[in-house]
């Protein structure tokens, strides 16, 4: 039986779940994995947390250094989140020859390369399954199960809050504001939901996934990003009528030696496996050269799912399976360049509010045609007595640069009202 | 860099894929995993296979003993399939202190316990990711990613051929015979497709999954099994009208200390994530106490997907991560009993061909009621001038034993023609 002594820093929702699992599931896990996980010490700045979680005083501290400098501890679990002091604590722990397990996606998204390099120098490992979609063992799958595969693209629904919002809008014909208020009431959206709604949380996770997939650290501001707050009921409805559904997606695609990373609402055919991923569920679709399409589906976050991922990482460390640090340092970046927004290609859903008169369609499609935007489908959705009626188009695969130029011209025409709505679409 | 010398026995579709991957992907895998896989020798009874695959004579043999007794080989990959001589070769290899990787589900379904026990005694490992859904790293996920979870149920679409057939019947309104002939033409069904159509292949895989999930070897004949050949176009259509779709499913459920294992066509709501798994794709849905619902989706078989799984197993052995043999031997069976068909509970779709006269529904539902079969939904599907018209019912959750008794009585009534069609249904 291999034994691993664990120190947990940060006893919030996840931290207290981990402490509980370390105690309640120790026997089950030891039997299954041959690893005996042992809680050596837990730390939180709130002095009362120890007693609240039923920890004896000898196992609780308010000083993280009691864990980091503790010679009996093999593995430090960092669950305080944020940049500081999480970064400093993780680096200190590695330098003190501890393995580190973390769920800190914001920190990893900026500092994963630095932290892995310190880990490599110390001969210790950094494990972070819990940082991306806790309920899906995606990092393990990428690093181990799919080791023989070259993966060229990833399509993920990796933010549960956004997915809940768009699912509700689509299933219950709610407006964005109504869906958001429902999500807050149910606890699926925090008061400060900007990180979720604007796609920042998904961008953090995508940066981590890109690093694993392509050995390339994509700077957060190189992730092409659009939030979901601009999606209107009208577009959800029109998409539905065309057999499409809008999902908050994270996409990474490698092409020759360049890479694109994007987070934005995306239309999918209703028959696509990602289209049925609803509510707070997450899913990741990978295309591997050997396995073909593969999809993982599960809870994105929540105490239990994230705790499960942390425990799995601790067990892996106990098994002493990988020499992650040293290995990663050797894996050279294979992608040399990150594509700019202008360069990306996509199909698009476009909605114009246009004057309901003959010849209007010809003018709009004329501008599109001049800019090399091929149109796959057009429909005029409502023919009321309104002056401006919605005209919906689905384009072929077009260059974003060309589309922008076309829309700038169209939006200046007197025959249309307001800014054209454009939503990415994936045909698969 | 860890080095592992591999001998491959059996150079059919998968075997030649593995040999190719060992050569073509050696560098990529070494860089990613820190494991240098090296093909030491390959074996096939067909003397010409070596040259066909471009192997130098020094790397090819027609005698498996040249691999099994070769002191330089660390790992034997068995890909000949079937019971004999696969069983003997695997056991010899383990006794000669080789790790073994196999895709042989038929053999594992009967002998996994014996083979693991020999592996444990020899201190060597048996790896078999490729035996169940090659394109999905499900065994790795169960043993590692979900180590902290208690899993109580599994729902899988784990036979690509059956799924292709039912998908085609549903999507293109084909009869079973038409779908089968199409599948044979496209190479998705073999001439001898009985193993697939009758659910035997799925039962093999389910036995292996049950062993991993519940530490219980379910004898193959204790798997409750129904093939898909009895599914008619009519039932596919009626199900569709009710928002349901028929899928070939493998189900394992643990309840208190007993377990049920079943393979049969099953109705699902169209909105369920498993309902969109079409064609030759496989998927497995697990319910874990910590992660909640988790679904894996990917190609079930095919050269590349299965090869990818074999390579992942070899890499794991190279990493020397697990001491599988010893561990498994200790994990005591936690399920004491396998449920008999009479004991299982399910919802059902029933179709009667009944005389189109008033009072008939009352007689049928009277018999059902007397046998404690609750009815959730009834519809009479067509009202043509035919003497017998289809009546479709969806039951509540009922005991199979009671349903059988009720149907025996109903099928004897003069007001119905033929045997009642019954199809399992999962509501989730």
CSV table of C-alpha atoms in Angstrom, one decimal, chain A residues 10-19 46 49 79 302-304 307:
chain,number,residue,atom,x,y,z
A,10,UNK,CA,-8.5,26.7,1.6
A,11,UNK,CA,-11.6,25.2,3.2
A,12,UNK,CA,-14.3,26.7,1.1
A,13,UNK,CA,-16.9,24.6,-0.8
A,14,UNK,CA,-14.4,22.4,-2.6
A,15,UNK,CA,-11.8,22.3,0.2
A,16,UNK,CA,-14.3,21.1,2.7
A,17,UNK,CA,-15.5,18.5,0.2
A,18,UNK,CA,-12.0,17.3,-0.2
A,19,UNK,CA,-11.4,17.1,3.5
A,46,UNK,CA,-11.0,31.7,9.1
A,49,UNK,CA,-13.4,26.6,9.9
A,79,UNK,CA,-8.1,25.5,-3.2
A,302,UNK,CA,-20.1,21.7,-8.0
A,303,UNK,CA,-18.6,20.5,-4.8
A,304,UNK,CA,-18.9,16.7,-5.5
A,307,UNK,CA,-13.8,17.0,-5.2
